[in-house]
Coordinates of C-alpha atoms in Angstrom, one line a residue:
Chain X
M1 CA 5.7 -61.4 -14.8
N2 CA 3.5 -60.0 -17.4
V3 CA 0.7 -57.8 -15.9
V4 CA -2.2 -57.2 -18.2
A5 CA -4.3 -54.2 -17.2
P6 CA -8.0 -55.0 -17.1
K7 CA -10.0 -53.3 -19.9
R8 CA -11.6 -50.2 -18.5
T9 CA -15.4 -50.2 -18.7
G10 CA -16.4 -47.5 -16.1
R11 CA -15.3 -44.2 -14.6
Y12 CA -14.2 -45.8 -11.3
D13 CA -12.4 -48.9 -12.6
A14 CA -8.9 -49.0 -11.3
G15 CA -6.3 -47.5 -13.6
V16 CA -5.2 -44.3 -15.3
M17 CA -7.5 -42.1 -17.4
K18 CA -7.3 -38.6 -18.9
Y19 CA -8.0 -35.7 -16.5
K20 CA -10.3 -34.4 -19.1
E21 CA -12.5 -37.4 -18.7
M22 CA -12.4 -37.5 -14.9
G23 CA -14.7 -34.5 -14.5
Y24 CA -12.1 -31.7 -14.3
F25 CA -12.9 -30.2 -17.7
D26 CA -16.2 -28.8 -18.7
L27 CA -16.4 -26.0 -21.2
D28 CA -20.2 -25.7 -20.6
Y29 CA -19.7 -25.1 -16.9
E30 CA -21.0 -21.7 -15.8
P31 CA -19.0 -20.5 -12.7
K32 CA -21.2 -19.8 -9.8
D33 CA -21.0 -16.4 -8.1
T34 CA -19.6 -18.2 -5.0
D35 CA -16.8 -20.0 -6.9
V36 CA -13.2 -19.1 -6.5
L37 CA -11.8 -18.6 -10.0
A38 CA -8.2 -18.8 -11.1
C39 CA -6.5 -18.0 -14.4
F40 CA -3.3 -20.0 -15.1
R41 CA -0.9 -19.5 -17.9
I42 CA 0.1 -23.0 -18.9
T43 CA 3.0 -24.1 -21.2
P44 CA 2.3 -27.8 -22.0
Q45 CA 5.2 -30.1 -22.8
D46 CA 5.6 -30.7 -26.5
G47 CA 2.9 -33.1 -27.7
V48 CA 0.7 -32.5 -24.7
D49 CA -2.8 -31.4 -25.6
A50 CA -3.6 -28.0 -24.1
D51 CA -7.1 -29.0 -22.9
E52 CA -5.7 -32.1 -21.1
A53 CA -2.9 -30.0 -19.5
A54 CA -5.5 -27.5 -18.3
A55 CA -7.7 -30.3 -17.0
A56 CA -4.7 -31.7 -15.2
V57 CA -4.1 -28.4 -13.5
A58 CA -7.7 -28.3 -12.3
G59 CA -7.3 -31.9 -11.1
E60 CA -4.0 -31.6 -9.3
S61 CA -5.0 -28.3 -7.6
S62 CA -8.2 -29.9 -6.3
T63 CA -9.1 -33.6 -5.7
A64 CA -7.2 -35.6 -8.4
T65 CA -4.3 -37.9 -8.1
W66 CA -2.6 -39.7 -11.0
T67 CA -4.8 -42.7 -10.9
V68 CA -8.5 -43.4 -10.3
V69 CA -9.4 -44.0 -6.6
W70 CA -12.6 -45.6 -5.6
T71 CA -12.8 -43.5 -2.4
D72 CA -14.0 -40.6 -4.6
R73 CA -17.3 -42.4 -4.4
L74 CA -17.5 -41.8 -0.6
T75 CA -17.8 -38.1 -1.4
A76 CA -19.9 -35.7 -3.3
C77 CA -16.9 -35.8 -5.6
D78 CA -18.2 -33.7 -8.5
K79 CA -18.7 -30.7 -6.1
Y80 CA -15.0 -31.0 -4.9
R81 CA -13.5 -31.3 -8.4
A82 CA -12.2 -28.0 -9.8
K83 CA -13.4 -27.5 -13.3
C84 CA -11.5 -26.0 -16.2
Y85 CA -14.2 -24.1 -18.0
R86 CA -12.2 -22.1 -20.6
V87 CA -8.9 -22.4 -22.4
D88 CA -7.7 -19.5 -24.6
P89 CA -4.4 -19.3 -26.6
V90 CA -2.1 -16.5 -25.2
P91 CA -2.1 -13.7 -27.8
G92 CA 1.1 -13.8 -29.8
N93 CA 2.5 -16.8 -28.0
P94 CA 1.6 -20.2 -29.6
S95 CA 3.1 -22.3 -26.9
Q96 CA 1.1 -20.9 -24.0
Y97 CA -2.6 -21.0 -23.0
F98 CA -4.7 -19.3 -20.4
A99 CA -6.7 -21.9 -18.5
Y100 CA -9.6 -20.7 -16.4
I101 CA -10.5 -22.9 -13.5
A102 CA -13.5 -22.7 -11.1
Y103 CA -13.3 -24.1 -7.5
D104 CA -16.3 -24.6 -5.2
I105 CA -16.1 -22.3 -2.2
E106 CA -16.4 -25.4 0.1
L107 CA -12.9 -26.4 -0.9
F108 CA -11.5 -23.5 1.2
E109 CA -11.1 -22.8 4.9
P110 CA -12.3 -19.3 5.9
D111 CA -9.7 -16.7 6.8
S112 CA -6.6 -18.7 5.8
I113 CA -4.2 -17.7 3.0
V114 CA -2.3 -20.8 3.9
N115 CA -5.2 -23.0 3.0
L116 CA -6.1 -21.0 -0.2
S117 CA -2.5 -21.1 -1.4
A118 CA -1.9 -24.7 -0.4
S119 CA -4.8 -25.6 -2.7
I120 CA -4.2 -23.4 -5.6
I121 CA -0.4 -23.5 -5.8
G122 CA 0.4 -26.3 -3.4
N123 CA 1.4 -29.2 -5.7
V124 CA 0.6 -28.4 -9.3
F125 CA 3.6 -26.2 -10.2
G126 CA 5.9 -29.2 -10.4
F127 CA 3.6 -31.2 -12.6
K128 CA 5.7 -32.9 -15.2
P129 CA 3.4 -32.6 -18.3
L130 CA 3.8 -28.9 -18.0
K131 CA 7.0 -27.0 -18.9
A132 CA 5.9 -24.1 -16.9
L133 CA 2.8 -22.7 -15.1
R134 CA 1.9 -19.3 -13.8
L135 CA -1.0 -18.2 -11.6
E136 CA -2.0 -15.0 -13.3
D137 CA -5.1 -13.9 -11.4
M138 CA -7.8 -15.0 -9.0
R139 CA -11.4 -14.0 -8.5
L140 CA -12.3 -14.3 -4.8
P141 CA -16.0 -14.4 -4.3
I142 CA -17.4 -11.8 -1.8
S143 CA -18.7 -14.5 0.4
Y144 CA -15.1 -15.7 0.8
V145 CA -13.6 -12.2 1.1
K146 CA -15.9 -11.5 4.0
T147 CA -14.2 -14.2 6.1
Y148 CA -11.1 -12.1 6.3
H149 CA -10.5 -9.0 8.5
G150 CA -8.6 -7.2 5.8
P151 CA -6.1 -4.4 6.4
A152 CA -5.5 -3.7 10.1
T153 CA -5.8 0.0 9.6
G154 CA -6.6 0.9 5.9
I155 CA -5.8 4.0 3.9
V156 CA -8.5 6.3 5.4
V157 CA -7.8 5.5 9.0
E158 CA -4.1 5.7 8.5
R159 CA -4.5 9.2 7.1
E160 CA -6.7 10.2 10.0
R161 CA -4.3 8.9 12.5
L162 CA -1.4 10.6 10.9
D163 CA -3.4 13.8 10.1
K164 CA -2.1 13.8 6.5
F165 CA -4.5 14.3 3.6
G166 CA -4.5 15.2 0.0
R167 CA -0.9 14.1 -1.0
P168 CA 1.2 11.0 -1.2
L169 CA 3.0 10.2 2.0
L170 CA 6.8 10.5 1.9
G171 CA 9.3 8.0 3.3
A172 CA 12.9 6.9 3.0
T173 CA 14.7 3.6 3.7
V174 CA 17.7 4.1 6.0
K175 CA 20.9 3.6 4.1
P176 CA 23.4 1.9 4.2
K177 CA 21.0 -0.9 5.0
L178 CA 23.6 -2.9 6.9
G179 CA 26.3 -1.9 9.3
L180 CA 25.0 1.3 11.0
S181 CA 25.0 1.2 14.8
G182 CA 21.7 2.0 16.5
R183 CA 22.9 5.5 17.4
N184 CA 24.0 6.3 13.9
Y185 CA 20.9 4.8 12.4
G186 CA 18.7 7.0 14.6
R187 CA 20.6 10.0 13.3
V188 CA 19.4 9.3 9.7
V189 CA 15.8 8.8 11.0
Y190 CA 15.9 12.2 12.8
E191 CA 17.4 14.1 9.9
A192 CA 15.0 12.7 7.3
L193 CA 11.9 13.2 9.5
K194 CA 12.8 16.7 10.6
G195 CA 13.6 17.6 7.0
G196 CA 10.0 16.8 5.9
L197 CA 9.4 13.1 5.4
D198 CA 6.5 11.4 7.1
F199 CA 8.2 8.1 7.5
T200 CA 11.5 6.4 7.6
K201 CA 11.9 2.6 7.1
D202 CA 14.0 -0.3 8.2
D203 CA 15.1 -2.4 5.2
E204 CA 14.0 -6.0 4.8
N205 CA 17.2 -7.5 6.2
I206 CA 17.5 -5.2 9.2
N207 CA 16.5 -7.5 12.0
S208 CA 18.9 -8.0 14.9
Q209 CA 22.5 -8.4 13.8
N210 CA 25.6 -7.9 15.8
F211 CA 26.2 -4.4 14.5
M212 CA 22.7 -3.3 15.8
H213 CA 20.4 -5.3 18.0
W214 CA 16.7 -4.7 17.6
R215 CA 16.1 -3.1 21.0
D216 CA 18.9 -0.6 20.4
R217 CA 17.4 0.3 17.0
F218 CA 13.9 0.7 18.4
L219 CA 15.1 3.0 21.3
Y220 CA 17.2 5.3 19.1
C221 CA 14.6 5.4 16.3
M222 CA 11.8 6.4 18.7
E223 CA 14.0 9.1 20.2
A224 CA 14.4 10.4 16.6
V225 CA 10.7 10.2 15.8
N226 CA 9.7 12.0 18.9
R227 CA 12.3 14.7 18.6
A228 CA 11.3 15.2 14.9
Q229 CA 7.7 15.5 16.0
A230 CA 8.5 18.1 18.5
M231 CA 10.6 20.1 16.0
T232 CA 7.8 20.1 13.3
G233 CA 4.5 19.7 15.2
E234 CA 3.7 16.9 12.8
V235 CA 3.0 13.2 13.4
K236 CA 6.0 11.1 12.3
G237 CA 6.7 7.4 12.1
T238 CA 9.4 4.9 11.4
Y239 CA 8.6 1.4 10.3
L240 CA 10.3 -0.8 12.9
N241 CA 10.9 -4.2 11.3
V242 CA 9.7 -6.8 13.7
S243 CA 10.5 -9.8 11.5
A244 CA 12.3 -12.5 13.4
G245 CA 13.0 -16.2 13.4
D246 CA 9.9 -17.2 15.3
M247 CA 6.5 -15.8 16.1
E248 CA 7.3 -15.4 19.8
Q249 CA 10.1 -13.0 18.9
I250 CA 8.0 -11.2 16.4
Y251 CA 5.4 -10.5 19.1
E252 CA 8.0 -9.5 21.6
R253 CA 9.4 -6.9 19.1
A254 CA 6.0 -5.6 18.2
E255 CA 5.0 -5.2 21.9
F256 CA 8.2 -3.2 22.5
A257 CA 7.4 -1.0 19.5
K258 CA 4.0 -0.4 20.9
E259 CA 5.3 0.4 24.4
L260 CA 7.6 3.0 22.9
G261 CA 4.7 4.7 21.1
S262 CA 5.5 3.8 17.5
T263 CA 2.6 4.3 15.1
I264 CA 3.8 1.7 12.7
I265 CA 5.7 -1.6 12.5
M266 CA 6.9 -3.6 9.6
I267 CA 7.2 -7.3 8.5
D268 CA 8.8 -9.0 5.5
L269 CA 6.8 -11.3 3.2
V270 CA 9.3 -14.1 3.9
I271 CA 7.9 -14.5 7.4
G272 CA 5.1 -16.5 5.8
Y273 CA 1.4 -16.3 5.4
S274 CA 0.4 -17.5 8.8
A275 CA 2.8 -15.2 10.6
I276 CA 1.5 -12.3 8.5
Q277 CA -2.1 -13.0 9.4
S278 CA -1.2 -13.3 13.0
I279 CA 0.7 -10.0 13.2
A280 CA -2.1 -8.3 11.2
K281 CA -4.6 -9.3 13.8
W282 CA -2.2 -8.1 16.5
A283 CA -1.9 -4.8 14.6
R284 CA -5.7 -4.4 14.5
R285 CA -6.0 -5.1 18.3
N286 CA -3.2 -2.6 19.0
D287 CA -4.0 0.3 16.6
M288 CA -0.8 -0.3 14.8
I289 CA -0.2 0.4 11.1
L290 CA 1.4 -2.7 9.5
H291 CA 3.9 -2.2 6.7
L292 CA 4.8 -5.2 4.5
H293 CA 8.0 -5.4 2.5
R294 CA 7.6 -7.9 -0.3
A295 CA 11.0 -9.4 0.3
G296 CA 11.5 -12.4 -2.0
H297 CA 8.6 -12.0 -4.3
S298 CA 10.6 -11.5 -7.5
T299 CA 11.8 -15.1 -7.2
Y300 CA 8.3 -16.2 -8.4
T301 CA 6.5 -13.0 -9.7
R302 CA 8.9 -11.7 -12.3
Q303 CA 9.1 -14.2 -15.1
K304 CA 5.9 -14.4 -17.1
S305 CA 6.0 -18.1 -17.9
H306 CA 6.3 -19.6 -14.4
G307 CA 5.3 -18.6 -10.9
V308 CA 2.6 -16.5 -9.3
S309 CA 1.8 -13.0 -10.5
F310 CA 2.3 -10.2 -8.0
R311 CA -1.4 -9.2 -8.5
V312 CA -2.3 -12.5 -6.8
I313 CA 0.1 -11.8 -4.0
A314 CA -1.4 -8.3 -3.6
K315 CA -4.9 -9.8 -3.4
W316 CA -3.8 -12.3 -0.8
M317 CA -2.1 -9.6 1.3
R318 CA -5.2 -7.3 1.2
L319 CA -7.1 -10.3 2.7
A320 CA -4.3 -11.2 5.1
G321 CA -4.5 -7.7 6.6
V322 CA -1.4 -5.6 6.0
D323 CA -1.7 -1.8 5.6
H324 CA 1.2 -1.1 3.2
I325 CA 2.6 -3.1 0.4
H326 CA 5.5 -2.4 -2.0
A327 CA 3.8 -2.4 -5.4
G328 CA 6.2 -0.8 -7.8
T329 CA 7.3 2.7 -9.0
V330 CA 7.0 2.4 -12.8
V331 CA 9.9 4.9 -13.1
G332 CA 12.4 3.6 -10.5
K333 CA 15.1 1.0 -10.6
L334 CA 13.0 -2.2 -10.1
E335 CA 10.8 -4.1 -12.4
G336 CA 7.5 -2.4 -13.2
D337 CA 5.6 -2.0 -16.5
P338 CA 3.1 0.9 -16.1
A339 CA 0.0 -1.0 -17.2
T340 CA 0.8 -4.0 -15.0
T341 CA 1.6 -1.8 -12.0
R342 CA -1.7 0.1 -12.5
G343 CA -3.4 -3.3 -12.0
Y344 CA -1.6 -3.9 -8.7
Y345 CA -2.5 -0.4 -7.5
D346 CA -6.1 -0.9 -8.3
I347 CA -6.2 -4.2 -6.4
C348 CA -4.8 -2.4 -3.4
R349 CA -7.0 0.8 -3.5
E350 CA -10.3 0.1 -5.1
Q351 CA -13.6 -1.2 -3.7
Y352 CA -14.3 -3.0 -7.0
N353 CA -12.0 -4.0 -9.8
P354 CA -13.7 -4.5 -13.1
Q355 CA -11.9 -6.9 -15.5
A356 CA -9.1 -5.0 -17.3
L357 CA -7.0 -7.3 -19.4
E358 CA -4.8 -4.4 -20.5
H359 CA -3.8 -4.0 -16.8
G360 CA -3.5 -7.8 -16.3
L361 CA -6.8 -8.0 -14.3
F362 CA -8.6 -11.1 -15.7
F363 CA -11.7 -11.0 -13.5
D364 CA -14.1 -8.6 -11.8
Q365 CA -13.3 -8.4 -8.1
D366 CA -15.6 -7.1 -5.5
W367 CA -13.9 -6.3 -2.2
G368 CA -17.2 -5.8 -0.3
G369 CA -16.1 -2.7 1.6
M370 CA -12.8 -4.2 2.8
R371 CA -10.4 -1.6 3.9
K372 CA -7.9 -0.3 1.4
L373 CA -4.2 -1.2 1.2
M374 CA -1.7 1.7 0.8
P375 CA 0.8 0.9 -2.0
V376 CA 4.4 1.9 -1.5
A377 CA 6.7 3.0 -4.3
S378 CA 10.3 2.5 -3.5
G379 CA 13.5 2.0 -5.3
G380 CA 15.4 4.5 -7.5
I381 CA 13.1 7.5 -7.4
H382 CA 13.9 11.1 -6.9
A383 CA 12.3 14.6 -6.7
G384 CA 12.8 15.3 -10.4
Q385 CA 10.3 12.6 -11.2
M386 CA 7.5 14.0 -9.0
H387 CA 5.1 14.8 -11.8
Q388 CA 5.5 11.3 -13.3
L389 CA 5.1 9.6 -9.9
L390 CA 1.9 11.5 -9.2
H391 CA 0.6 10.8 -12.7
H392 CA 1.3 7.0 -12.6
L393 CA 0.7 6.3 -8.9
G394 CA -1.9 8.9 -7.8
E395 CA -2.3 10.3 -4.4
D396 CA -2.8 7.4 -2.0
V397 CA 0.7 6.0 -2.1
V398 CA 3.8 6.2 0.0
L399 CA 6.7 7.5 -2.1
Q400 CA 9.9 6.3 -0.6
F401 CA 13.1 8.1 -1.6
G402 CA 16.0 6.3 0.1
G403 CA 19.0 7.3 -1.9
G404 CA 16.9 10.2 -3.2
T405 CA 16.9 11.7 0.4
I406 CA 20.1 10.4 2.0
G407 CA 22.2 11.0 -1.1
H408 CA 21.5 14.7 -1.3
P409 CA 24.7 16.7 -1.6
M410 CA 23.7 19.0 1.3
G411 CA 22.7 16.2 3.6
I412 CA 19.7 14.2 4.7
Q413 CA 17.5 17.1 5.9
A414 CA 18.0 18.9 2.7
G415 CA 17.2 15.8 0.7
A416 CA 13.9 15.3 2.7
T417 CA 13.0 19.0 2.2
A418 CA 13.6 18.8 -1.5
N419 CA 11.2 15.9 -1.8
R420 CA 8.5 17.4 0.3
V421 CA 8.6 20.8 -1.5
A422 CA 8.6 19.1 -4.9
L423 CA 5.6 17.0 -3.8
E424 CA 3.6 19.9 -2.3
A425 CA 4.3 22.1 -5.4
M426 CA 3.1 19.4 -7.7
I427 CA -0.1 18.8 -5.7
L428 CA -0.8 22.5 -5.6
A429 CA -0.4 22.7 -9.4
R430 CA -2.5 19.6 -10.0
N431 CA -5.3 20.9 -7.9
E432 CA -5.2 24.3 -9.7
G433 CA -6.0 22.4 -12.8
R434 CA -2.6 22.7 -14.5
D435 CA -1.4 20.0 -16.9
Y436 CA 1.2 19.0 -14.3
L437 CA 2.6 16.1 -16.3
A438 CA 3.5 18.2 -19.2
E439 CA 4.5 21.2 -17.1
G440 CA 6.2 19.1 -14.4
P441 CA 9.8 20.3 -15.0
E442 CA 8.7 24.0 -15.0
I443 CA 6.6 23.5 -11.8
L444 CA 9.7 22.0 -10.1
A445 CA 12.0 24.7 -11.4
A446 CA 9.6 27.4 -10.1
A447 CA 9.4 25.7 -6.6
A448 CA 13.2 25.4 -6.6
K449 CA 13.5 29.2 -6.8
T450 CA 12.5 29.5 -3.1
C451 CA 14.0 26.1 -2.1
T452 CA 17.7 25.7 -2.6
P453 CA 17.7 22.0 -1.5
L454 CA 15.2 21.2 -4.4
A455 CA 17.4 23.1 -6.9
Q456 CA 20.4 21.0 -5.8
A457 CA 18.4 17.8 -6.0
L458 CA 17.2 18.6 -9.5
N459 CA 20.7 19.3 -10.6
V460 CA 22.3 16.2 -9.1
W461 CA 19.7 13.7 -10.4
K462 CA 18.5 15.4 -13.5
D463 CA 19.7 12.7 -15.9
V464 CA 18.8 9.6 -13.9
T465 CA 16.3 7.3 -15.5
F466 CA 16.0 3.5 -15.4
D467 CA 14.8 2.8 -18.9
Y468 CA 14.8 -1.0 -19.4
A469 CA 12.3 -3.3 -21.0
S470 CA 9.9 -5.0 -18.5
T471 CA 9.6 -8.7 -18.3
D472 CA 6.1 -8.8 -16.8
T473 CA 3.9 -7.0 -19.2
P474 CA 0.2 -7.5 -20.1
D475 CA -0.6 -9.8 -23.0
F476 CA -3.5 -7.7 -24.2
V477 CA -3.5 -4.3 -25.9
P478 CA -6.0 -1.7 -24.6
T479 CA -8.3 -2.0 -27.6
M480 CA -9.0 -5.7 -27.3
T481 CA -12.4 -6.6 -26.0
P482 CA -12.7 -10.0 -24.2
A483 CA -15.2 -12.5 -25.6
Chain P
M1 CA 9.8 27.2 14.1
R2 CA 7.2 26.4 11.6
V3 CA 4.4 23.9 12.2
T4 CA 4.3 21.7 9.1
Q5 CA 0.9 20.1 9.5
G6 CA -1.3 20.2 6.5
T7 CA -0.8 19.7 2.8
F8 CA 1.1 22.8 1.8
S9 CA 3.2 23.8 4.9
F10 CA 6.5 23.5 3.1
L11 CA 5.5 26.0 0.4
P12 CA 5.6 29.8 1.0
D13 CA 2.3 30.9 2.7
L14 CA -0.5 30.6 0.1
T15 CA -2.0 33.8 -1.3
D16 CA -5.7 34.3 -1.3
E17 CA -5.8 33.6 -5.0
Q18 CA -4.0 30.3 -4.4
I19 CA -6.3 29.4 -1.6
S20 CA -9.3 30.1 -3.7
K21 CA -8.1 27.8 -6.5
Q22 CA -7.7 25.0 -3.9
V23 CA -11.3 25.7 -2.7
A24 CA -12.5 25.5 -6.3
Y25 CA -10.7 22.1 -6.7
C26 CA -12.6 20.8 -3.6
M27 CA -15.9 22.1 -5.0
R28 CA -15.3 20.5 -8.4
N29 CA -14.9 17.2 -6.5
G30 CA -18.1 17.7 -4.5
W31 CA -16.3 18.0 -1.2
A32 CA -17.6 20.2 1.7
V33 CA -15.0 22.8 2.8
N34 CA -14.6 23.5 6.5
I35 CA -12.8 26.3 8.3
E36 CA -11.3 25.6 11.6
Y37 CA -8.9 27.4 14.0
T38 CA -7.0 26.6 17.1
D39 CA -4.6 27.9 19.7
D40 CA -3.4 24.4 20.5
P41 CA -1.1 23.1 17.7
H42 CA -0.3 19.8 19.3
P43 CA 0.2 17.3 16.4
R44 CA -2.5 15.1 17.9
N45 CA -5.0 17.9 18.6
T46 CA -7.6 16.6 16.1
Y47 CA -10.5 18.8 17.0
W48 CA -9.8 22.4 16.1
E49 CA -12.7 24.8 16.7
M50 CA -15.2 24.9 13.8
W51 CA -15.9 28.2 12.2
G52 CA -19.5 27.2 11.5
N53 CA -20.5 23.9 9.9
P54 CA -18.8 22.5 6.9
M55 CA -20.0 24.3 3.8
F56 CA -22.0 21.7 1.9
D57 CA -23.5 22.4 -1.5
L58 CA -21.6 25.6 -2.2
K59 CA -20.6 26.2 -5.8
D60 CA -18.6 29.5 -5.6
P61 CA -15.2 29.7 -3.8
A62 CA -16.0 33.3 -3.1
A63 CA -18.4 32.2 -0.4
V64 CA -15.7 30.2 1.4
M65 CA -13.2 33.1 1.0
Y66 CA -15.8 35.4 2.6
E67 CA -16.1 33.2 5.6
L68 CA -12.4 32.8 5.8
G69 CA -12.2 36.6 5.9
E70 CA -14.7 36.7 8.7
C71 CA -12.7 34.1 10.7
R72 CA -9.5 36.1 10.1
K73 CA -11.1 39.2 11.5
V74 CA -11.5 37.4 14.8
H75 CA -8.5 35.1 14.9
K76 CA -5.8 36.3 12.5
G77 CA -2.4 36.4 14.2
R78 CA -3.7 34.8 17.3
A79 CA -4.4 31.3 16.1
Y80 CA -3.8 28.7 13.4
I81 CA -6.5 28.6 10.7
R82 CA -6.9 25.7 8.3
L83 CA -9.2 24.7 5.5
S84 CA -10.2 21.1 5.1
A85 CA -12.3 19.3 2.5
F86 CA -14.7 16.5 3.5
D87 CA -15.7 13.7 1.0
A88 CA -18.8 11.8 2.0
T89 CA -18.3 9.1 -0.7
A90 CA -18.8 5.5 0.5
G91 CA -15.5 3.9 1.5
W92 CA -13.9 7.3 2.2
E93 CA -16.1 9.5 4.4
S94 CA -13.2 11.5 5.6
L95 CA -11.0 14.4 4.7
R96 CA -9.4 14.7 1.2
L97 CA -7.4 17.9 1.8
S98 CA -6.4 19.9 4.8
F99 CA -4.0 22.9 4.8
I100 CA -3.1 25.8 7.0
T101 CA -4.0 29.2 5.7
D102 CA -3.0 31.4 8.6
R103 CA -0.5 31.2 11.5
P104 CA 0.0 33.1 14.7
E105 CA 2.6 35.8 14.5
N106 CA 5.1 33.8 16.6
E107 CA 5.1 30.0 16.5
D108 CA 6.5 29.0 19.8
G109 CA 7.0 25.3 19.1
F110 CA 7.1 22.4 21.3
M111 CA 8.9 21.0 24.4
L112 CA 9.8 17.3 24.2
E113 CA 9.6 15.8 27.7
R114 CA 11.3 12.6 28.5
Q115 CA 10.6 10.3 31.4
E116 CA 13.3 7.7 31.8
V117 CA 11.9 4.4 32.8
A118 CA 13.2 0.8 33.2
G119 CA 15.4 -0.9 30.6
R120 CA 16.6 2.4 29.0
S121 CA 13.0 2.8 27.8
M122 CA 11.5 6.3 27.6
R123 CA 8.1 7.8 27.9
Y124 CA 7.8 10.9 25.6
T125 CA 5.4 13.8 25.9
T126 CA 5.2 16.6 23.4
R127 CA 3.9 19.8 24.8
A128 CA 3.2 23.1 22.9
Y129 CA 4.7 26.0 24.8
A130 CA 1.6 28.0 23.8
T131 CA -0.6 25.8 25.9
D132 CA 1.3 26.7 29.0
K133 CA -0.7 29.9 28.9
P134 CA -4.4 30.1 29.5
V135 CA -7.0 30.0 26.6
G136 CA -7.2 33.5 25.2
A137 CA -3.7 34.5 26.1
R138 CA -1.7 32.0 24.0
Y139 CA -0.8 33.9 20.9

């Protein structure tokens, strides 16, 4: 049978037409203050026009399907169509383009990361005409931001509750991360907290395995926390990981942590956006600090050509209501270009982010007074890097020295003390107006004269650096001014 | 034992010159410095006694050092004294720095009381030995 398609005469005739011509592409469109904006990095298939690919992304992430549907005409369809309003070539990369797309705020359910993400990244990432697609950044209008509670506690109130001001907080992840019994695990917590850390932490995959069931861990950890508090007169905490296979168990674990008097609980990113928003609201109701481990994120954040940038995840998590988020160390063992990491930290900690292409921030973002999210630097850092950590990451951050505490030659308490003394010495010097970045090694050496554990730490780890090229780096150099 | 509350408790006790430099840092940032003292070092004792109001609008660290000297005349050796810096900037409106400048001659430390309850659970209470004694006779 030979089917002859009828000749198209109008916009709503049955058949296939270019996305560009369906209302998803308008370079004259001026985004409204209330629009949700997204910047995608698109890599069209060979021979696919960049504008058409960009329009397709706008279409497939809003109302379009592959063919014309007459039922569009039952709606105010132009309002619901996302519009690609700008396409720029990626500097130095002829096969890629930045596509800027505006979405009407009416497309989104209030207070739902699930709905936001289902729209923006729900379908379009498998779209065949694209080789690859990456969501680089989003501008969330303040009218939409205000529909979320934001961090359960926030940086300022966390500091007030802990009575710790003027310096980064110190933590350590208990190692080895698998296999310790509850009793042995609590020993590590006690030693680290008594030695001078503020926090210890469960790792992402410490849940409730045969070697250590969760109740056992919580009981021994809280014994350690309370004992360390009594020995130091300081508020201490340990992030009890409440992540579990279903929401009922997550709540059960969180309630037990509360009963035992813990100041903080922890979840993994892999529990999912709805679970995160639920436990964030529980945390707000129960005066609990909520730590988020970004477990799994590198599967989609690391490669520049495809996936979702971590800066978008950081924005979503500030809305969703967590209090801590791992955001990179710059100098440690895990991926983290300094300029890109600076962008993540600004998203967590500032009230207003001006566009900063050199830090990967494509849009101005107003947080409307939403509470601040404490970034956490974890993975391959040690006391000898204290000046660099303070320089790159600033003061409102949790520095987590896992190996850098537990691996100390004289034991865990000594490791914790080395870190705390290094930190306090560096803050003292900074506040005195010294050039602490340049003089860092001398400042540490001077502090080590009255602190043997610090001298030992500096000696053991003096040559440890992780100097590899980053994969996720900004496309813009600092001098470039956006059009 | 040594109470390690505050920003610099792990360093040797600060000299007056070092304290003065920290005060100058606070003033450069426009923060109001406050002097407080207490004979109750419980980690959750938030409200230490204020030695006057926070010192807004001061420009010279010497003024704060003078007040610290006056406070010491009354309380040194018999209480903890701390300096804190308050930042009234929108979105912060809390402390930016807080550190102990003086300690009692003997730091008695804390008793950890445990009440064993159902299911191996525990109720913990931290109690400063000093607060077993009446106000005025603690240190």
